[in-house]
Amino acid sequence: MKKGFFPFTIAALGLIFTVTMIVGVLLIFLAFKFHIDINLKFEYEKSFSDLLMLSLLRLNYNSTYPAYRVLAERSVNGFDDSMKKFLSDKITLMADADCFRLANSTSSILNTSCEAYKQTGEAFIFKPYNPNKLVEEITLTYNQVER
Amino acid sequence: MKGISVIVIALAGAIFVLSLEAIFLSTSIRMSVERSISAQEVEILRSINKLEMVKIGLPYALEYSFQQAVYDVSKNGGYFFIQPGVPTYNGLPIWRNYSNINEPSYIEEIKKSTLSYLNKYMSSIGFVNSGQYTEVSIGDYTPVHRRDFVCCSSCKCGGCKFIISRGTWEECYCSSECENAGEVCRTNEPGVTPVACKPKNGVWRETTCNSGENLYSLTYCDSTASSVEEACKKKCSQEGMDFLSYTSNSCSCIKITIMPNVFLINASSSQDITIESQLYKASIESNTSQVVKTNVFNILATAESKFIASDAVKDKLITALSSYDCSSNNETVKSAVASAILALEFSNKNISLSLTPKKIVIKPDCNSTVAVAVEVKIKDKLPYLVYDGTTAYRNPELRFYVITSSDYSFQPI
């Protein structure tokens, strides 16, 4: 009994050591992979959303009227269906989004009937001179289609 | 022995648990560090994007600032702020007070105002650091070109000598360049009338005569002209300019170039626009430019040519009152004056000029001498997107007063 118990102890110790090593190594790799994935996705989405807004502001509505003016001067020049369709088409195409909402701090500028909540991009634009409001912050919230 | 084995297994178990705990702790710390780095990376990316947004928006801010500046400065009679000491009438600056000129630096005031508004835009962006914009350029040229001409000749009265034979009198003679060469042009001999020397061919010179030349009536430079005024008008026409005014021996011509109304304006600052977090600092050049449409130079050219370089209102008054005398009816004279002033109004595709006589004063002892206070408005027909209670498209209008009279010695206003 005394003689047979020692090998059993050694085997048990080896098993514990092996399991510890496997679990430890796997855990570290899995945790890192998962975390890096999450971080990269977060960084990508944040950067992409803001870049999307930048791209939107650089577009031209027509040869003489940039999208920047469409948004900045909409309270003076109006914001007709053609302008809305232009922005809506561009957002849908560039963001690959099925739902979106373009809004400022107080109201919605343009939105789809479905609710947008996943990704968010922000931009600010200079408004025509008004001492009370020179800058307007615009937020684009959208749901990128999962592929 | 059995007891020792149990202790060994328990110890191994404890080591296993501690190892797992160490792994978890290590992973958590690493994850925390990763998250922090990730947050910083996001912040850096967002900072860069924000700077890019400033860069995209700056030309628009510059344009909006310029439009507001033109509107405000024009409305204020050419001043960003009307400083105490600037002569005013009905709250507007007086650009001409009879022969005194108080012309503001209209374009400089617009530049100053543009800078002020642009800097307001910059300071309204909370997350960037930017130096003040210090320089705005709109275009550098003189829309009103004026040239003064005189008529000169080497013809002179000289060669003086004493005439002893006739009792020691001094006599001088017209030189060979004169039409009447050799005639006595100066003498102290009683009973002898000297003549004026007349140049054979006068030469037009700009501003002054050359050394050795004398100034002569303009008619000596244009033998076909019957009067000094006609000679001056012909000279201006030859130069491709408009007649402005004349005196007995000088002629002023003016040329107003119709300016294009599209300009590249530029704003510069010695400091870059920066955005910084604890670990990151990014900057972009703050200089910015934008193409704008404006008629400020055409407005200024009209104001300068009609009310600064010359006194168009006075000229009109003199012409209108020439058919009246001191005993003419007061009301008739006033009506003629009002009509004459309104006749100066004009409109083209760029600007329109309107004049409103606000006060007409007739000289008490002579009804054909009149002084007036006229409100001048020069409107830019281009629409500007500006704030005046609300933000809307409006036409800037340069407004100022001209106080003048048909005779500058009569200054009742």
Coordinates of C-alpha atoms in Angstrom, one line a residue:
Chain A
M1 CA 0.0 0.0 0.0
K2 CA 2.8 2.3 0.9
K3 CA 4.8 1.4 -2.2
G4 CA 1.8 1.8 -4.6
F5 CA 0.6 5.2 -3.3
F6 CA 3.8 7.2 -4.3
P7 CA 3.4 6.7 -8.1
F8 CA -0.2 7.7 -7.8
T9 CA 0.8 10.9 -6.1
I10 CA 3.4 11.7 -8.8
A11 CA 0.8 11.0 -11.5
A12 CA -1.7 13.2 -9.8
L13 CA 0.9 16.0 -9.5
G14 CA 1.9 15.6 -13.2
L15 CA -1.8 15.7 -14.2
I16 CA -2.4 18.9 -12.2
F17 CA 0.7 20.5 -13.6
T18 CA -0.3 19.6 -17.2
V19 CA -3.9 20.8 -16.8
T20 CA -2.6 24.0 -15.2
M21 CA -0.3 24.7 -18.1
I22 CA -2.8 23.9 -20.8
V23 CA -5.6 25.9 -19.2
G24 CA -3.2 28.8 -18.5
V25 CA -1.8 29.1 -22.0
L26 CA -5.2 28.7 -23.7
L27 CA -6.8 31.2 -21.4
I28 CA -4.2 33.8 -22.1
F29 CA -4.4 33.4 -25.9
L30 CA -8.2 33.3 -25.9
A31 CA -8.5 36.3 -23.6
F32 CA -6.1 38.3 -25.7
K33 CA -7.6 37.3 -29.0
F34 CA -11.1 38.2 -27.8
H35 CA -10.0 41.5 -26.2
I36 CA -7.9 42.6 -29.2
D37 CA -10.9 41.7 -31.5
I38 CA -13.2 43.8 -29.3
N39 CA -10.7 46.7 -29.2
L40 CA -10.1 46.7 -32.9
K41 CA -13.8 46.5 -33.7
F42 CA -14.5 49.5 -31.4
E43 CA -11.6 51.5 -32.8
Y44 CA -12.6 50.7 -36.4
E45 CA -16.2 51.6 -35.9
K46 CA -15.4 54.9 -34.1
S47 CA -12.9 56.0 -36.7
F48 CA -15.0 54.8 -39.6
S49 CA -18.1 56.7 -38.4
D50 CA -16.2 59.9 -38.0
L51 CA -14.5 59.4 -41.3
L52 CA -17.9 58.8 -42.8
M53 CA -19.1 62.2 -41.6
L54 CA -16.0 63.8 -43.0
S55 CA -16.6 62.1 -46.4
L56 CA -20.2 63.2 -46.3
L57 CA -19.2 66.9 -45.7
R58 CA -16.7 66.8 -48.6
L59 CA -19.4 65.6 -51.1
N60 CA -20.8 68.0 -53.7
Y61 CA -24.6 68.2 -53.9
N62 CA -24.2 69.8 -57.4
S63 CA -21.4 71.5 -59.2
T64 CA -21.8 74.7 -57.2
Y65 CA -23.3 73.6 -53.9
P66 CA -21.3 71.3 -51.6
A67 CA -23.0 69.0 -49.1
Y68 CA -21.4 71.1 -46.4
R69 CA -23.5 74.1 -47.4
V70 CA -26.6 71.9 -47.7
L71 CA -26.3 71.1 -44.1
A72 CA -24.9 74.4 -42.8
E73 CA -27.4 76.6 -44.7
R74 CA -30.5 74.4 -44.6
S75 CA -32.3 76.9 -42.3
V76 CA -31.9 79.6 -44.9
N77 CA -31.8 77.8 -48.2
G78 CA -34.3 75.1 -47.2
F79 CA -33.8 71.4 -47.1
D80 CA -35.9 70.0 -49.9
D81 CA -36.7 66.4 -50.8
S82 CA -33.9 66.3 -53.4
M83 CA -31.3 67.3 -50.8
K84 CA -32.7 64.8 -48.4
K85 CA -32.6 62.0 -51.0
F86 CA -29.1 62.9 -51.9
L87 CA -27.8 62.7 -48.3
S88 CA -29.9 59.6 -47.6
D89 CA -28.6 57.8 -50.6
K90 CA -25.0 58.7 -49.8
I91 CA -25.3 57.7 -46.1
T92 CA -26.9 54.4 -47.0
L93 CA -24.2 53.6 -49.6
M94 CA -21.2 54.8 -47.6
A95 CA -22.2 53.4 -44.3
D96 CA -23.7 50.2 -45.7
A97 CA -26.5 50.9 -43.3
D98 CA -30.1 49.9 -43.4
C99 CA -31.2 52.3 -40.7
F100 CA -29.7 55.7 -39.8
R101 CA -30.5 59.0 -38.1
L102 CA -28.8 62.3 -38.7
A103 CA -29.5 64.8 -36.0
N104 CA -28.2 67.8 -34.2
S105 CA -28.3 68.4 -30.5
T106 CA -31.9 69.3 -30.4
S107 CA -33.7 67.7 -33.4
S108 CA -33.6 65.1 -36.1
I109 CA -32.4 66.3 -39.5
L110 CA -32.9 63.1 -41.5
N111 CA -33.8 59.6 -40.5
T112 CA -35.2 56.3 -41.7
S113 CA -38.3 54.7 -40.3
C114 CA -36.4 52.0 -38.5
E115 CA -34.4 52.7 -35.3
A116 CA -30.6 53.3 -35.6
Y117 CA -28.5 52.6 -32.6
K118 CA -25.3 50.6 -33.3
Q119 CA -22.6 53.0 -34.7
T120 CA -22.2 56.7 -34.1
G121 CA -20.2 59.3 -35.9
E122 CA -20.0 62.9 -35.0
A123 CA -19.1 66.1 -36.9
F124 CA -19.4 69.8 -36.4
I125 CA -20.0 72.4 -39.0
F126 CA -19.7 76.2 -39.1
K127 CA -23.0 77.9 -39.6
P128 CA -23.7 81.2 -41.4
Y129 CA -22.8 84.0 -39.0
N130 CA -25.1 84.2 -36.1
P131 CA -23.5 85.4 -32.8
N132 CA -25.7 83.0 -30.8
K133 CA -24.8 79.9 -32.8
L134 CA -21.6 79.6 -34.9
V135 CA -21.1 75.9 -34.7
E136 CA -23.5 73.0 -35.0
E137 CA -22.7 69.5 -33.9
I138 CA -24.2 66.8 -36.0
T139 CA -24.4 63.1 -35.1
L140 CA -25.0 60.2 -37.4
T141 CA -26.3 57.0 -35.8
Y142 CA -26.6 54.0 -38.0
N143 CA -26.9 50.2 -38.1
Q144 CA -24.3 48.7 -40.4
V145 CA -25.6 45.7 -42.2
E146 CA -24.0 42.5 -40.8
R147 CA -22.5 40.4 -43.6
Chain B
M1 CA 2.6 8.1 4.5
K2 CA -1.0 8.4 3.5
G3 CA -1.2 11.6 5.4
I4 CA 1.9 13.0 3.6
S5 CA 0.3 12.2 0.2
V6 CA -2.8 14.1 1.1
I7 CA -0.7 17.1 2.1
V8 CA 1.2 16.9 -1.1
I9 CA -2.0 16.8 -3.2
A10 CA -3.5 19.6 -1.2
L11 CA -0.3 21.7 -1.8
A12 CA -0.4 20.9 -5.5
G13 CA -4.1 21.9 -5.6
A14 CA -3.2 25.1 -3.8
I15 CA -0.4 25.8 -6.4
F16 CA -2.9 25.1 -9.2
V17 CA -5.4 27.6 -7.7
L18 CA -2.7 30.2 -7.2
S19 CA -1.4 29.7 -10.7
L20 CA -4.9 30.2 -12.2
E21 CA -5.3 33.3 -10.0
A22 CA -2.0 34.6 -11.2
I23 CA -3.0 33.9 -14.8
F24 CA -6.3 35.7 -14.3
L25 CA -4.7 38.6 -12.6
S26 CA -2.0 38.9 -15.3
T27 CA -4.7 38.7 -18.0
S28 CA -6.8 41.3 -16.3
I29 CA -3.9 43.8 -15.9
R30 CA -3.0 43.2 -19.5
M31 CA -6.6 43.7 -20.6
S32 CA -6.8 46.9 -18.6
V33 CA -3.6 48.2 -20.2
E34 CA -5.0 47.2 -23.6
R35 CA -8.2 49.0 -23.0
S36 CA -6.4 52.1 -21.9
I37 CA -4.2 52.0 -25.1
S38 CA -7.3 51.4 -27.1
A39 CA -9.1 54.4 -25.6
Q40 CA -6.0 56.5 -26.4
E41 CA -5.9 55.3 -29.9
V42 CA -9.6 56.1 -30.4
E43 CA -8.9 59.5 -28.9
I44 CA -6.0 60.1 -31.4
L45 CA -8.2 59.0 -34.3
R46 CA -11.0 61.3 -33.2
S47 CA -8.6 64.2 -32.7
I48 CA -7.3 63.8 -36.3
N49 CA -10.8 63.6 -37.6
K50 CA -11.8 66.7 -35.6
L51 CA -8.8 68.6 -37.0
E52 CA -9.9 67.5 -40.5
M53 CA -13.4 68.9 -39.8
V54 CA -11.9 72.2 -38.8
K55 CA -9.9 72.2 -42.0
I56 CA -13.0 71.4 -44.2
G57 CA -15.0 74.1 -42.4
L58 CA -12.5 77.0 -42.3
P59 CA -13.1 78.3 -45.8
Y60 CA -16.8 78.4 -45.1
A61 CA -16.2 80.2 -41.8
L62 CA -14.0 82.7 -43.7
E63 CA -16.7 83.3 -46.3
Y64 CA -19.4 83.8 -43.7
S65 CA -17.2 86.1 -41.7
F66 CA -16.4 88.2 -44.8
Q67 CA -20.1 88.5 -45.8
Q68 CA -21.0 89.6 -42.3
A69 CA -18.1 92.1 -42.3
V70 CA -19.1 93.6 -45.6
Y71 CA -22.7 93.9 -44.4
D72 CA -21.9 95.4 -41.0
V73 CA -19.2 97.8 -42.2
S74 CA -21.3 99.1 -45.1
K75 CA -24.3 99.6 -42.8
N76 CA -22.0 101.5 -40.4
G77 CA -20.9 103.9 -43.1
G78 CA -17.6 102.2 -43.8
Y79 CA -16.5 101.7 -40.2
F80 CA -16.3 98.6 -38.1
F81 CA -17.2 100.8 -35.2
I82 CA -17.8 104.5 -35.5
Q83 CA -15.3 105.9 -33.1
P84 CA -15.9 109.1 -31.2
G85 CA -14.6 112.0 -33.1
V86 CA -15.8 110.8 -36.5
P87 CA -18.2 113.5 -37.8
T88 CA -21.7 112.1 -38.2
Y89 CA -25.1 113.3 -39.3
N90 CA -28.3 111.3 -38.3
G91 CA -26.0 108.7 -36.8
L92 CA -24.1 108.0 -40.1
P93 CA -20.5 109.2 -40.9
I94 CA -20.1 112.3 -43.1
W95 CA -17.7 111.4 -45.9
R96 CA -17.7 114.9 -47.3
N97 CA -18.3 118.1 -45.3
Y98 CA -18.0 120.7 -48.0
S99 CA -14.3 120.6 -49.0
N100 CA -13.3 118.5 -46.0
I101 CA -13.0 114.8 -46.7
N102 CA -13.4 112.1 -44.0
E103 CA -13.2 108.9 -45.9
P104 CA -12.8 105.8 -43.8
S105 CA -10.6 102.9 -44.9
Y106 CA -13.6 100.9 -46.1
I107 CA -11.6 97.9 -47.3
E108 CA -9.3 97.9 -44.2
E109 CA -12.4 98.1 -42.0
I110 CA -13.9 95.1 -43.8
K111 CA -10.6 93.2 -43.3
K112 CA -10.6 94.1 -39.6
S113 CA -14.2 93.0 -39.2
T114 CA -13.6 89.8 -41.1
L115 CA -10.8 88.9 -38.8
S116 CA -12.9 89.6 -35.7
Y117 CA -15.7 87.3 -36.9
L118 CA -13.3 84.6 -38.1
N119 CA -11.7 84.6 -34.7
K120 CA -15.1 84.2 -33.1
Y121 CA -15.7 81.1 -35.1
M122 CA -12.3 79.7 -34.1
S123 CA -12.9 80.4 -30.4
S124 CA -16.3 78.7 -30.6
I125 CA -14.6 75.4 -31.2
G126 CA -13.8 74.3 -27.7
F127 CA -11.5 71.4 -28.4
V128 CA -8.8 73.1 -30.5
N129 CA -6.2 75.7 -29.7
S130 CA -5.7 78.3 -32.3
G131 CA -3.8 81.6 -32.4
Q132 CA -5.7 84.6 -33.6
Y133 CA -6.0 85.2 -37.3
T134 CA -4.1 88.4 -37.9
E135 CA -4.2 89.0 -41.7
V136 CA -6.9 88.9 -44.3
S137 CA -6.2 89.7 -48.0
I138 CA -9.0 90.5 -50.4
G139 CA -7.3 92.0 -53.4
D140 CA -4.8 94.8 -53.8
Y141 CA -5.5 97.4 -56.4
T142 CA -6.9 100.9 -56.9
P143 CA -10.2 100.8 -58.6
V144 CA -10.3 104.6 -59.1
H145 CA -7.4 105.9 -61.1
R146 CA -7.0 109.7 -61.2
R147 CA -4.5 111.7 -63.4
D148 CA -3.9 115.4 -63.4
F149 CA -2.6 117.2 -66.4
V150 CA -1.1 120.6 -67.0
C151 CA 0.0 122.5 -70.1
C152 CA 3.7 123.5 -70.3
S153 CA 6.0 125.3 -72.6
S154 CA 9.6 126.6 -72.6
C155 CA 8.2 129.9 -73.8
K156 CA 9.2 132.5 -71.3
C157 CA 9.5 136.2 -70.7
G158 CA 13.2 136.9 -70.4
G159 CA 16.2 138.5 -72.1
C160 CA 15.7 141.6 -70.1
K161 CA 17.8 144.6 -70.8
F162 CA 18.0 148.3 -70.0
I163 CA 17.0 150.7 -72.7
I164 CA 19.2 153.6 -72.1
S165 CA 18.4 155.4 -75.3
R166 CA 14.8 155.9 -74.1
G167 CA 15.8 157.0 -70.6
T168 CA 17.0 153.8 -68.9
W169 CA 13.9 151.6 -68.8
E170 CA 14.1 147.9 -68.3
E171 CA 12.4 145.7 -70.9
C172 CA 11.9 141.9 -71.2
Y173 CA 11.0 139.9 -74.3
C174 CA 9.1 136.8 -75.2
S175 CA 11.5 134.0 -76.0
S176 CA 11.9 132.2 -79.4
E177 CA 9.6 129.4 -78.2
C178 CA 6.7 131.8 -78.0
E179 CA 4.3 132.6 -80.8
N180 CA 4.9 136.3 -80.2
A181 CA 8.7 136.0 -79.8
G182 CA 10.5 139.3 -79.3
E183 CA 7.5 141.2 -78.1
V184 CA 7.9 143.2 -74.9
C185 CA 6.4 141.2 -72.1
R186 CA 7.6 143.3 -69.2
T187 CA 8.7 146.9 -68.9
N188 CA 8.6 149.8 -66.5
E189 CA 8.5 152.3 -69.2
P190 CA 5.5 154.5 -68.9
G191 CA 3.0 154.4 -71.7
V192 CA 4.2 151.0 -72.9
T193 CA 1.8 148.0 -72.4
P194 CA 3.6 144.6 -72.2
V195 CA 1.9 141.6 -73.8
A196 CA 1.6 138.1 -72.4
C197 CA 3.9 135.6 -74.0
K198 CA 2.0 132.9 -75.9
P199 CA 3.7 129.5 -76.5
K200 CA 3.8 128.2 -80.0
N201 CA 3.1 124.6 -79.0
G202 CA 2.2 123.7 -75.4
V203 CA 3.0 120.2 -74.2
W204 CA 0.8 118.2 -71.9
R205 CA 2.6 117.1 -68.8
E206 CA 1.4 115.0 -65.9
T207 CA 1.1 116.8 -62.5
T208 CA 3.9 119.4 -63.0
C209 CA 6.0 121.0 -65.7
N210 CA 9.6 120.0 -66.3
S211 CA 12.5 122.2 -65.2
G212 CA 12.8 125.2 -67.4
E213 CA 9.2 125.1 -68.5
N214 CA 6.3 127.3 -67.5
L215 CA 2.7 126.6 -66.8
Y216 CA 0.2 127.8 -69.4
S217 CA -3.6 127.8 -70.0
L218 CA -4.8 124.4 -71.2
T219 CA -5.9 125.9 -74.5
Y220 CA -2.3 126.3 -75.5
C221 CA -2.1 122.5 -75.6
D222 CA -5.2 122.1 -77.7
S223 CA -5.5 124.9 -80.3
T224 CA -8.9 123.5 -81.4
A225 CA -10.5 123.9 -78.0
S226 CA -12.5 127.0 -77.4
S227 CA -12.3 126.9 -73.6
V228 CA -10.2 125.4 -70.8
E229 CA -13.0 123.0 -70.0
E230 CA -13.2 121.8 -73.5
A231 CA -9.4 121.3 -73.7
C232 CA -9.5 119.3 -70.5
K233 CA -12.4 117.1 -71.7
K234 CA -10.7 116.4 -74.9
K235 CA -7.5 115.4 -73.1
C236 CA -9.3 113.1 -70.8
S237 CA -11.0 111.5 -73.7
Q238 CA -7.7 111.0 -75.5
E239 CA -6.4 109.3 -72.4
G240 CA -9.4 106.9 -72.4
M241 CA -10.5 108.5 -69.1
D242 CA -13.5 110.4 -67.9
F243 CA -13.4 114.2 -67.3
L244 CA -13.4 115.0 -63.6
S245 CA -12.7 118.7 -63.1
Y246 CA -10.5 121.6 -64.2
T247 CA -8.9 124.8 -62.9
S248 CA -7.5 127.6 -65.0
N249 CA -4.3 125.6 -65.7
S250 CA -4.8 122.0 -64.6
C251 CA -7.0 119.2 -65.8
S252 CA -8.2 116.2 -63.7
C253 CA -9.3 113.0 -65.4
I254 CA -10.5 109.8 -63.7
K255 CA -10.9 106.2 -64.7
I256 CA -13.1 103.8 -62.9
T257 CA -12.4 100.3 -63.7
I258 CA -15.4 98.0 -63.4
M259 CA -14.0 95.3 -61.2
P260 CA -14.7 91.6 -61.4
N261 CA -16.8 90.5 -58.5
V262 CA -15.1 87.2 -57.8
F263 CA -12.1 87.2 -55.5
L264 CA -9.9 84.8 -53.7
I265 CA -9.7 85.9 -50.1
N266 CA -7.1 84.6 -47.7
A267 CA -6.8 84.6 -43.9
S268 CA -3.5 83.8 -42.2
S269 CA -2.3 83.3 -38.7
S270 CA 1.2 82.8 -37.4
Q271 CA 0.1 79.9 -35.2
D272 CA -1.1 76.5 -36.3
I273 CA -4.4 75.0 -35.1
T274 CA -3.6 72.3 -32.6
I275 CA -5.5 69.6 -30.7
E276 CA -3.8 67.8 -27.8
S277 CA -4.5 65.2 -25.3
Q278 CA -2.2 63.9 -22.6
L279 CA -0.3 61.6 -25.0
Y280 CA -1.0 63.2 -28.3
K281 CA -0.7 66.5 -30.1
A282 CA -1.6 67.2 -33.7
S283 CA -1.7 70.4 -35.6
I284 CA -2.7 71.8 -39.0
E285 CA -1.7 75.0 -40.7
S286 CA -4.3 77.7 -40.0
N287 CA -4.1 79.6 -43.2
T288 CA -7.2 79.3 -45.3
S289 CA -8.7 80.8 -48.4
Q290 CA -12.0 80.9 -50.2
V291 CA -13.4 82.3 -53.4
V292 CA -16.1 84.9 -52.7
K293 CA -18.4 87.1 -54.8
T294 CA -18.5 90.7 -53.8
N295 CA -18.8 94.2 -55.3
V296 CA -17.1 96.0 -52.5
F297 CA -14.5 97.5 -54.9
N298 CA -17.2 98.7 -57.3
I299 CA -19.1 100.3 -54.3
L300 CA -15.9 102.0 -53.2
A301 CA -15.0 103.1 -56.7
T302 CA -18.4 104.8 -57.1
A303 CA -18.2 106.5 -53.7
E304 CA -14.7 107.7 -54.3
S305 CA -15.2 109.0 -57.8
K306 CA -18.5 110.8 -57.1
F307 CA -18.0 112.1 -53.6
I308 CA -14.3 112.0 -52.7
A309 CA -12.3 112.7 -55.8
S310 CA -14.9 115.2 -56.9
D311 CA -18.1 116.6 -55.5
A312 CA -20.8 115.4 -57.9
V313 CA -23.5 116.9 -55.7
K314 CA -21.9 120.3 -55.8
D315 CA -21.4 120.1 -59.6
K316 CA -25.1 119.1 -60.0
L317 CA -26.2 122.0 -57.8
I318 CA -24.2 124.5 -59.7
T319 CA -25.6 123.3 -63.0
A320 CA -29.2 123.1 -61.7
L321 CA -29.0 126.5 -60.1
S322 CA -27.5 128.3 -63.0
S323 CA -30.9 129.2 -64.3
Y324 CA -32.0 130.7 -61.0
D325 CA -31.0 134.0 -59.4
C326 CA -31.1 135.4 -55.8
S327 CA -34.7 136.4 -56.1
S328 CA -36.0 133.1 -57.4
N329 CA -38.8 131.4 -55.6
N330 CA -37.6 129.3 -52.6
E331 CA -39.9 126.3 -53.3
T332 CA -39.0 126.2 -56.9
V333 CA -35.3 126.2 -56.1
K334 CA -35.7 123.5 -53.5
S335 CA -37.6 121.4 -56.0
A336 CA -34.9 121.9 -58.6
V337 CA -32.2 121.0 -56.1
A338 CA -34.0 117.8 -55.1
S339 CA -34.4 116.8 -58.8
A340 CA -30.8 117.6 -59.5
I341 CA -29.6 115.3 -56.7
L342 CA -31.9 112.5 -57.7
A343 CA -30.5 112.7 -61.2
L344 CA -27.2 111.4 -59.8
E345 CA -28.8 108.0 -59.1
F346 CA -27.9 105.1 -61.3
S347 CA -28.1 101.4 -61.3
N348 CA -26.2 98.7 -63.2
K349 CA -25.9 94.9 -62.9
N350 CA -23.5 95.1 -59.9
I351 CA -24.6 98.1 -57.8
S352 CA -27.1 100.8 -57.4
L353 CA -26.6 104.3 -56.1
S354 CA -29.4 106.2 -54.5
L355 CA -29.3 109.7 -52.9
T356 CA -31.8 111.2 -50.5
P357 CA -31.6 115.0 -49.8
K358 CA -32.3 115.1 -46.0
K359 CA -31.9 118.8 -45.6
I360 CA -31.9 121.7 -48.1
V361 CA -30.8 125.2 -46.8
I362 CA -31.2 128.2 -49.1
K363 CA -28.9 131.2 -48.4
P364 CA -31.1 133.9 -46.8
D365 CA -30.1 136.7 -49.0
C366 CA -29.6 134.7 -52.2
N367 CA -32.0 131.9 -53.2
S368 CA -29.7 130.5 -55.9
T369 CA -27.1 129.5 -53.3
V370 CA -28.0 126.2 -51.6
A371 CA -26.5 123.8 -49.1
V372 CA -27.6 120.2 -48.7
A373 CA -27.2 117.2 -46.5
V374 CA -27.6 114.1 -48.7
E375 CA -27.8 110.5 -47.5
V376 CA -25.9 108.3 -50.0
K377 CA -26.7 104.6 -50.3
I378 CA -24.7 102.3 -52.6
K379 CA -26.1 98.8 -52.7
D380 CA -24.4 95.6 -53.7
K381 CA -26.8 93.7 -55.8
L382 CA -25.2 90.4 -54.8
P383 CA -27.0 88.6 -51.9
Y384 CA -25.0 88.0 -48.8
L385 CA -25.9 85.4 -46.1
V386 CA -25.8 87.6 -43.0
Y387 CA -27.2 88.1 -39.5
D388 CA -29.3 91.1 -38.7
G389 CA -31.7 89.9 -36.0
T390 CA -32.1 86.7 -38.1
T391 CA -29.8 85.0 -40.6
A392 CA -31.0 85.6 -44.1
Y393 CA -29.9 86.7 -47.6
R394 CA -29.5 90.5 -47.6
N395 CA -27.9 93.1 -49.8
P396 CA -25.1 95.2 -48.2
E397 CA -25.6 98.9 -48.5
L398 CA -22.8 101.4 -47.9
R399 CA -24.5 104.4 -46.3
F400 CA -23.0 107.8 -45.5
Y401 CA -23.7 111.5 -45.7
V402 CA -22.4 114.2 -48.0
I403 CA -22.9 117.8 -46.8
T404 CA -22.1 120.3 -49.5
S405 CA -23.3 123.5 -51.1
S406 CA -23.2 125.2 -54.5
D407 CA -20.7 127.6 -52.9
Y408 CA -18.3 126.3 -50.2
S409 CA -18.3 129.7 -48.6
F410 CA -21.9 129.0 -47.6
Q411 CA -21.8 126.4 -44.9
P412 CA -25.0 126.5 -42.8
I413 CA -25.2 122.7 -42.0

